[in-house]
């Protein structure tokens, strides 16, 4: 995915454990641009730096988020639905789950 854009690569960091907040474009989540020449960088051991890349196949597109130059979300925050299941719906779900569990031992 990056190969066609060969050239200068910018690295930005998001706060830890903020994946869902980033996906929902929460305005309080601000990325910080990382630079290779910073005080103390040589003292950080490789094992202390985390990066987990993902391999995409068959022209599958990876996750991306669009940010301003100061690291804030460009798109408006995505609101989750406040709708909760009714008691009757919860009872029906529990009934189905219990039936599946009872039948899985057969």
JSON list of N, CA, C and O in Angstrom, two decimals, residues 22-64:
[
{"chain": "A", "resi": 22, "resn": "UNK", "atom": "N", "xyz": [-10.10, 6.39, 17.84]},
{"chain": "A", "resi": 22, "resn": "UNK", "atom": "CA", "xyz": [-9.60, 6.89, 16.56]},
{"chain": "A", "resi": 22, "resn": "UNK", "atom": "C", "xyz": [-10.60, 6.55, 15.46]},
{"chain": "A", "resi": 22, "resn": "UNK", "atom": "O", "xyz": [-10.94, 7.40, 14.63]},
{"chain": "A", "resi": 23, "resn": "UNK", "atom": "N", "xyz": [-11.09, 5.31, 15.44]},
{"chain": "A", "resi": 23, "resn": "UNK", "atom": "CA", "xyz": [-12.05, 4.89, 14.41]},
{"chain": "A", "resi": 23, "resn": "UNK", "atom": "C", "xyz": [-13.33, 5.70, 14.47]},
{"chain": "A", "resi": 23, "resn": "UNK", "atom": "O", "xyz": [-13.94, 5.98, 13.43]},
{"chain": "A", "resi": 24, "resn": "UNK", "atom": "N", "xyz": [-13.74, 6.11, 15.66]},
{"chain": "A", "resi": 24, "resn": "UNK", "atom": "CA", "xyz": [-14.96, 6.90, 15.83]},
{"chain": "A", "resi": 24, "resn": "UNK", "atom": "C", "xyz": [-14.70, 8.40, 15.70]},
{"chain": "A", "resi": 24, "resn": "UNK", "atom": "O", "xyz": [-15.59, 9.21, 15.91]},
{"chain": "A", "resi": 25, "resn": "UNK", "atom": "N", "xyz": [-13.46, 8.78, 15.37]},
{"chain": "A", "resi": 25, "resn": "UNK", "atom": "CA", "xyz": [-13.08, 10.20, 15.17]},
{"chain": "A", "resi": 25, "resn": "UNK", "atom": "C", "xyz": [-13.38, 11.06, 16.40]},
{"chain": "A", "resi": 25, "resn": "UNK", "atom": "O", "xyz": [-13.83, 12.20, 16.28]},
{"chain": "A", "resi": 26, "resn": "UNK", "atom": "N", "xyz": [-13.10, 10.52, 17.57]},
{"chain": "A", "resi": 26, "resn": "UNK", "atom": "CA", "xyz": [-13.32, 11.29, 18.79]},
{"chain": "A", "resi": 26, "resn": "UNK", "atom": "C", "xyz": [-12.42, 12.53, 18.77]},
{"chain": "A", "resi": 26, "resn": "UNK", "atom": "O", "xyz": [-11.22, 12.43, 18.55]},
{"chain": "A", "resi": 27, "resn": "UNK", "atom": "N", "xyz": [-12.98, 13.71, 18.97]},
{"chain": "A", "resi": 27, "resn": "UNK", "atom": "CA", "xyz": [-12.21, 14.95, 18.83]},
{"chain": "A", "resi": 27, "resn": "UNK", "atom": "C", "xyz": [-11.10, 15.11, 19.87]},
{"chain": "A", "resi": 27, "resn": "UNK", "atom": "O", "xyz": [-10.13, 15.82, 19.63]},
{"chain": "A", "resi": 28, "resn": "UNK", "atom": "N", "xyz": [-11.22, 14.44, 21.02]},
{"chain": "A", "resi": 28, "resn": "UNK", "atom": "CA", "xyz": [-10.19, 14.58, 22.05]},
{"chain": "A", "resi": 28, "resn": "UNK", "atom": "C", "xyz": [-8.93, 13.75, 21.76]},
{"chain": "A", "resi": 28, "resn": "UNK", "atom": "O", "xyz": [-7.91, 13.90, 22.42]},
{"chain": "A", "resi": 29, "resn": "UNK", "atom": "N", "xyz": [-8.99, 12.88, 20.74]},
{"chain": "A", "resi": 29, "resn": "UNK", "atom": "CA", "xyz": [-7.83, 12.06, 20.38]},
{"chain": "A", "resi": 29, "resn": "UNK", "atom": "C", "xyz": [-6.99, 12.84, 19.37]},
{"chain": "A", "resi": 29, "resn": "UNK", "atom": "O", "xyz": [-7.43, 13.12, 18.27]},
{"chain": "A", "resi": 30, "resn": "UNK", "atom": "N", "xyz": [-5.79, 13.18, 19.79]},
{"chain": "A", "resi": 30, "resn": "UNK", "atom": "CA", "xyz": [-4.89, 13.95, 18.93]},
{"chain": "A", "resi": 30, "resn": "UNK", "atom": "C", "xyz": [-3.61, 13.15, 18.72]},
{"chain": "A", "resi": 30, "resn": "UNK", "atom": "O", "xyz": [-2.99, 12.69, 19.67]},
{"chain": "A", "resi": 31, "resn": "UNK", "atom": "N", "xyz": [-3.24, 12.98, 17.47]},
{"chain": "A", "resi": 31, "resn": "UNK", "atom": "CA", "xyz": [-1.99, 12.31, 17.12]},
{"chain": "A", "resi": 31, "resn": "UNK", "atom": "C", "xyz": [-0.84, 13.29, 17.33]},
{"chain": "A", "resi": 31, "resn": "UNK", "atom": "O", "xyz": [-1.00, 14.49, 17.22]},
{"chain": "A", "resi": 32, "resn": "UNK", "atom": "N", "xyz": [0.33, 12.72, 17.61]},
{"chain": "A", "resi": 32, "resn": "UNK", "atom": "CA", "xyz": [1.54, 13.52, 17.76]},
{"chain": "A", "resi": 32, "resn": "UNK", "atom": "C", "xyz": [2.53, 13.05, 16.72]},
{"chain": "A", "resi": 32, "resn": "UNK", "atom": "O", "xyz": [2.80, 11.84, 16.62]},
{"chain": "A", "resi": 33, "resn": "UNK", "atom": "N", "xyz": [3.07, 13.98, 15.95]},
{"chain": "A", "resi": 33, "resn": "UNK", "atom": "CA", "xyz": [4.04, 13.61, 14.93]},
{"chain": "A", "resi": 33, "resn": "UNK", "atom": "C", "xyz": [5.36, 13.22, 15.59]},
{"chain": "A", "resi": 33, "resn": "UNK", "atom": "O", "xyz": [5.83, 13.88, 16.50]},
{"chain": "A", "resi": 34, "resn": "UNK", "atom": "N", "xyz": [5.92, 12.11, 15.12]},
{"chain": "A", "resi": 34, "resn": "UNK", "atom": "CA", "xyz": [7.18, 11.61, 15.64]},
{"chain": "A", "resi": 34, "resn": "UNK", "atom": "C", "xyz": [8.32, 11.99, 14.69]},
{"chain": "A", "resi": 34, "resn": "UNK", "atom": "O", "xyz": [8.16, 11.91, 13.48]},
{"chain": "A", "resi": 35, "resn": "UNK", "atom": "N", "xyz": [9.42, 12.41, 15.25]},
{"chain": "A", "resi": 35, "resn": "UNK", "atom": "CA", "xyz": [10.59, 12.76, 14.46]},
{"chain": "A", "resi": 35, "resn": "UNK", "atom": "C", "xyz": [11.73, 11.83, 14.85]},
{"chain": "A", "resi": 35, "resn": "UNK", "atom": "O", "xyz": [11.81, 11.36, 15.99]},
{"chain": "A", "resi": 36, "resn": "UNK", "atom": "N", "xyz": [12.62, 11.56, 13.90]},
{"chain": "A", "resi": 36, "resn": "UNK", "atom": "CA", "xyz": [13.70, 10.61, 14.17]},
{"chain": "A", "resi": 36, "resn": "UNK", "atom": "C", "xyz": [14.81, 11.21, 15.02]},
{"chain": "A", "resi": 36, "resn": "UNK", "atom": "O", "xyz": [15.54, 10.50, 15.68]},
{"chain": "A", "resi": 37, "resn": "UNK", "atom": "N", "xyz": [14.96, 12.51, 15.01]},
{"chain": "A", "resi": 37, "resn": "UNK", "atom": "CA", "xyz": [16.02, 13.16, 15.78]},
{"chain": "A", "resi": 37, "resn": "UNK", "atom": "C", "xyz": [15.44, 13.89, 16.97]},
{"chain": "A", "resi": 37, "resn": "UNK", "atom": "O", "xyz": [15.08, 15.07, 16.89]},
{"chain": "A", "resi": 38, "resn": "UNK", "atom": "N", "xyz": [15.32, 13.18, 18.09]},
{"chain": "A", "resi": 38, "resn": "UNK", "atom": "CA", "xyz": [14.82, 13.80, 19.32]},
{"chain": "A", "resi": 38, "resn": "UNK", "atom": "C", "xyz": [15.77, 13.45, 20.46]},
{"chain": "A", "resi": 38, "resn": "UNK", "atom": "O", "xyz": [16.45, 12.41, 20.44]},
{"chain": "A", "resi": 39, "resn": "UNK", "atom": "N", "xyz": [15.82, 14.30, 21.46]},
{"chain": "A", "resi": 39, "resn": "UNK", "atom": "CA", "xyz": [16.68, 14.05, 22.62]},
{"chain": "A", "resi": 39, "resn": "UNK", "atom": "C", "xyz": [16.28, 12.75, 23.29]},
{"chain": "A", "resi": 39, "resn": "UNK", "atom": "O", "xyz": [15.09, 12.51, 23.54]},
{"chain": "A", "resi": 40, "resn": "UNK", "atom": "N", "xyz": [17.25, 11.91, 23.58]},
{"chain": "A", "resi": 40, "resn": "UNK", "atom": "CA", "xyz": [17.01, 10.65, 24.28]},
{"chain": "A", "resi": 40, "resn": "UNK", "atom": "C", "xyz": [16.59, 9.49, 23.40]},
{"chain": "A", "resi": 40, "resn": "UNK", "atom": "O", "xyz": [16.40, 8.38, 23.89]},
{"chain": "A", "resi": 41, "resn": "UNK", "atom": "N", "xyz": [16.42, 9.70, 22.09]},
{"chain": "A", "resi": 41, "resn": "UNK", "atom": "CA", "xyz": [15.98, 8.62, 21.21]},
{"chain": "A", "resi": 41, "resn": "UNK", "atom": "C", "xyz": [16.94, 7.45, 21.22]},
{"chain": "A", "resi": 41, "resn": "UNK", "atom": "O", "xyz": [16.53, 6.29, 21.15]},
{"chain": "A", "resi": 42, "resn": "UNK", "atom": "N", "xyz": [18.23, 7.72, 21.34]},
{"chain": "A", "resi": 42, "resn": "UNK", "atom": "CA", "xyz": [19.23, 6.65, 21.34]},
{"chain": "A", "resi": 42, "resn": "UNK", "atom": "C", "xyz": [19.18, 5.79, 22.59]},
{"chain": "A", "resi": 42, "resn": "UNK", "atom": "O", "xyz": [19.73, 4.69, 22.60]},
{"chain": "A", "resi": 43, "resn": "UNK", "atom": "N", "xyz": [18.52, 6.27, 23.63]},
{"chain": "A", "resi": 43, "resn": "UNK", "atom": "CA", "xyz": [18.43, 5.52, 24.89]},
{"chain": "A", "resi": 43, "resn": "UNK", "atom": "C", "xyz": [17.25, 4.56, 24.92]},
{"chain": "A", "resi": 43, "resn": "UNK", "atom": "O", "xyz": [17.13, 3.74, 25.82]},
{"chain": "A", "resi": 44, "resn": "UNK", "atom": "N", "xyz": [16.36, 4.65, 23.93]},
{"chain": "A", "resi": 44, "resn": "UNK", "atom": "CA", "xyz": [15.18, 3.78, 23.90]},
{"chain": "A", "resi": 44, "resn": "UNK", "atom": "C", "xyz": [15.56, 2.48, 23.20]},
{"chain": "A", "resi": 44, "resn": "UNK", "atom": "O", "xyz": [16.04, 2.48, 22.07]},
{"chain": "A", "resi": 45, "resn": "UNK", "atom": "N", "xyz": [15.34, 1.36, 23.87]},
{"chain": "A", "resi": 45, "resn": "UNK", "atom": "CA", "xyz": [15.66, 0.05, 23.30]},
{"chain": "A", "resi": 45, "resn": "UNK", "atom": "C", "xyz": [14.57, -0.35, 22.31]},
{"chain": "A", "resi": 45, "resn": "UNK", "atom": "O", "xyz": [13.40, -0.01, 22.48]},
{"chain": "A", "resi": 46, "resn": "UNK", "atom": "N", "xyz": [14.97, -1.09, 21.29]},
{"chain": "A", "resi": 46, "resn": "UNK", "atom": "CA", "xyz": [14.01, -1.53, 20.26]},
{"chain": "A", "resi": 46, "resn": "UNK", "atom": "C", "xyz": [12.84, -2.28, 20.86]},
{"chain": "A", "resi": 46, "resn": "UNK", "atom": "O", "xyz": [11.70, -2.16, 20.39]},
{"chain": "A", "resi": 47, "resn": "UNK", "atom": "N", "xyz": [13.09, -3.09, 21.89]},
{"chain": "A", "resi": 47, "resn": "UNK", "atom": "CA", "xyz": [12.00, -3.90, 22.45]},
{"chain": "A", "resi": 47, "resn": "UNK", "atom": "C", "xyz": [10.96, -3.04, 23.18]},
{"chain": "A", "resi": 47, "resn": "UNK", "atom": "O", "xyz": [9.89, -3.51, 23.52]},
{"chain": "A", "resi": 48, "resn": "UNK", "atom": "N", "xyz": [11.26, -1.78, 23.40]},
{"chain": "A", "resi": 48, "resn": "UNK", "atom": "CA", "xyz": [10.32, -0.87, 24.06]},
{"chain": "A", "resi": 48, "resn": "UNK", "atom": "C", "xyz": [9.43, -0.15, 23.07]},
{"chain": "A", "resi": 48, "resn": "UNK", "atom": "O", "xyz": [8.53, 0.59, 23.45]},
{"chain": "A", "resi": 49, "resn": "UNK", "atom": "N", "xyz": [9.67, -0.35, 21.79]},
{"chain": "A", "resi": 49, "resn": "UNK", "atom": "CA", "xyz": [8.90, 0.32, 20.74]},
{"chain": "A", "resi": 49, "resn": "UNK", "atom": "C", "xyz": [7.97, -0.71, 20.11]},
{"chain": "A", "resi": 49, "resn": "UNK", "atom": "O", "xyz": [8.40, -1.75, 19.65]},
{"chain": "A", "resi": 50, "resn": "UNK", "atom": "N", "xyz": [6.69, -0.41, 20.09]},
{"chain": "A", "resi": 50, "resn": "UNK", "atom": "CA", "xyz": [5.72, -1.36, 19.54]},
{"chain": "A", "resi": 50, "resn": "UNK", "atom": "C", "xyz": [5.19, -0.93, 18.19]},
{"chain": "A", "resi": 50, "resn": "UNK", "atom": "O", "xyz": [4.89, 0.24, 17.96]},
{"chain": "A", "resi": 51, "resn": "UNK", "atom": "N", "xyz": [5.15, -1.87, 17.29]},
{"chain": "A", "resi": 51, "resn": "UNK", "atom": "CA", "xyz": [4.51, -1.66, 15.98]},
{"chain": "A", "resi": 51, "resn": "UNK", "atom": "C", "xyz": [4.03, -3.00, 15.49]},
{"chain": "A", "resi": 51, "resn": "UNK", "atom": "O", "xyz": [4.78, -3.97, 15.49]},
{"chain": "A", "resi": 52, "resn": "UNK", "atom": "N", "xyz": [2.78, -3.08, 15.14]},
{"chain": "A", "resi": 52, "resn": "UNK", "atom": "CA", "xyz": [2.25, -4.32, 14.62]},
{"chain": "A", "resi": 52, "resn": "UNK", "atom": "C", "xyz": [1.59, -4.01, 13.28]},
{"chain": "A", "resi": 52, "resn": "UNK", "atom": "O", "xyz": [0.49, -3.48, 13.22]},
{"chain": "A", "resi": 53, "resn": "UNK", "atom": "N", "xyz": [2.31, -4.29, 12.23]},
{"chain": "A", "resi": 53, "resn": "UNK", "atom": "CA", "xyz": [1.78, -4.06, 10.90]},
{"chain": "A", "resi": 53, "resn": "UNK", "atom": "C", "xyz": [0.77, -5.13, 10.51]},
{"chain": "A", "resi": 53, "resn": "UNK", "atom": "O", "xyz": [0.70, -6.18, 11.14]},
{"chain": "A", "resi": 54, "resn": "UNK", "atom": "N", "xyz": [0.00, -4.85, 9.50]},
{"chain": "A", "resi": 54, "resn": "UNK", "atom": "CA", "xyz": [-0.97, -5.81, 9.00]},
{"chain": "A", "resi": 54, "resn": "UNK", "atom": "C", "xyz": [-0.73, -6.02, 7.51]},
{"chain": "A", "resi": 54, "resn": "UNK", "atom": "O", "xyz": [-0.42, -5.08, 6.80]},
{"chain": "A", "resi": 55, "resn": "UNK", "atom": "N", "xyz": [-0.87, -7.24, 7.07]},
{"chain": "A", "resi": 55, "resn": "UNK", "atom": "CA", "xyz": [-0.71, -7.58, 5.67]},
{"chain": "A", "resi": 55, "resn": "UNK", "atom": "C", "xyz": [-2.09, -7.70, 5.04]},
{"chain": "A", "resi": 55, "resn": "UNK", "atom": "O", "xyz": [-2.95, -8.42, 5.55]},
{"chain": "A", "resi": 56, "resn": "UNK", "atom": "N", "xyz": [-2.31, -6.96, 3.98]},
{"chain": "A", "resi": 56, "resn": "UNK", "atom": "CA", "xyz": [-3.59, -7.00, 3.27]},
{"chain": "A", "resi": 56, "resn": "UNK", "atom": "C", "xyz": [-3.39, -7.68, 1.93]},
{"chain": "A", "resi": 56, "resn": "UNK", "atom": "O", "xyz": [-2.37, -7.48, 1.27]},
{"chain": "A", "resi": 57, "resn": "UNK", "atom": "N", "xyz": [-4.34, -8.48, 1.53]},
{"chain": "A", "resi": 57, "resn": "UNK", "atom": "CA", "xyz": [-4.24, -9.23, 0.28]},
{"chain": "A", "resi": 57, "resn": "UNK", "atom": "C", "xyz": [-5.43, -8.91, -0.62]},
{"chain": "A", "resi": 57, "resn": "UNK", "atom": "O", "xyz": [-6.45, -8.38, -0.17]},
{"chain": "A", "resi": 58, "resn": "UNK", "atom": "N", "xyz": [-5.28, -9.28, -1.90]},
{"chain": "A", "resi": 58, "resn": "UNK", "atom": "CA", "xyz": [-6.37, -9.14, -2.87]},
{"chain": "A", "resi": 58, "resn": "UNK", "atom": "C", "xyz": [-6.91, -7.72, -2.95]},
{"chain": "A", "resi": 58, "resn": "UNK", "atom": "O", "xyz": [-8.11, -7.49, -2.95]},
{"chain": "A", "resi": 59, "resn": "UNK", "atom": "N", "xyz": [-6.00, -6.75, -2.95]},
{"chain": "A", "resi": 59, "resn": "UNK", "atom": "CA", "xyz": [-6.36, -5.33, -3.07]},
{"chain": "A", "resi": 59, "resn": "UNK", "atom": "C", "xyz": [-7.25, -4.83, -1.94]},
{"chain": "A", "resi": 59, "resn": "UNK", "atom": "O", "xyz": [-7.96, -3.85, -2.08]},
{"chain": "A", "resi": 60, "resn": "UNK", "atom": "N", "xyz": [-7.22, -5.54, -0.82]},
{"chain": "A", "resi": 60, "resn": "UNK", "atom": "CA", "xyz": [-7.97, -5.12, 0.36]},
{"chain": "A", "resi": 60, "resn": "UNK", "atom": "C", "xyz": [-7.33, -3.83, 0.89]},
{"chain": "A", "resi": 60, "resn": "UNK", "atom": "O", "xyz": [-6.11, -3.71, 0.93]},
{"chain": "A", "resi": 61, "resn": "UNK", "atom": "N", "xyz": [-8.14, -2.87, 1.29]},
{"chain": "A", "resi": 61, "resn": "UNK", "atom": "CA", "xyz": [-7.61, -1.61, 1.80]},
{"chain": "A", "resi": 61, "resn": "UNK", "atom": "C", "xyz": [-7.47, -1.68, 3.31]},
{"chain": "A", "resi": 61, "resn": "UNK", "atom": "O", "xyz": [-8.31, -2.21, 4.00]},
{"chain": "A", "resi": 62, "resn": "UNK", "atom": "N", "xyz": [-6.39, -1.11, 3.80]},
{"chain": "A", "resi": 62, "resn": "UNK", "atom": "CA", "xyz": [-6.16, -1.06, 5.23]},
{"chain": "A", "resi": 62, "resn": "UNK", "atom": "C", "xyz": [-6.93, 0.08, 5.88]},
{"chain": "A", "resi": 62, "resn": "UNK", "atom": "O", "xyz": [-7.47, 0.95, 5.21]},
{"chain": "A", "resi": 63, "resn": "UNK", "atom": "N", "xyz": [-6.97, 0.06, 7.20]},
{"chain": "A", "resi": 63, "resn": "UNK", "atom": "CA", "xyz": [-7.64, 1.13, 7.95]},
{"chain": "A", "resi": 63, "resn": "UNK", "atom": "C", "xyz": [-6.82, 2.41, 7.82]},
{"chain": "A", "resi": 63, "resn": "UNK", "atom": "O", "xyz": [-5.60, 2.39, 7.85]},
{"chain": "A", "resi": 64, "resn": "UNK", "atom": "N", "xyz": [-7.50, 3.50, 7.65]},
{"chain": "A", "resi": 64, "resn": "UNK", "atom": "CA", "xyz": [-6.82, 4.79, 7.64]},
{"chain": "A", "resi": 64, "resn": "UNK", "atom": "C", "xyz": [-7.73, 5.83, 8.27]},
{"chain": "A", "resi": 64, "resn": "UNK", "atom": "O", "xyz": [-8.94, 5.70, 8.30]}
]
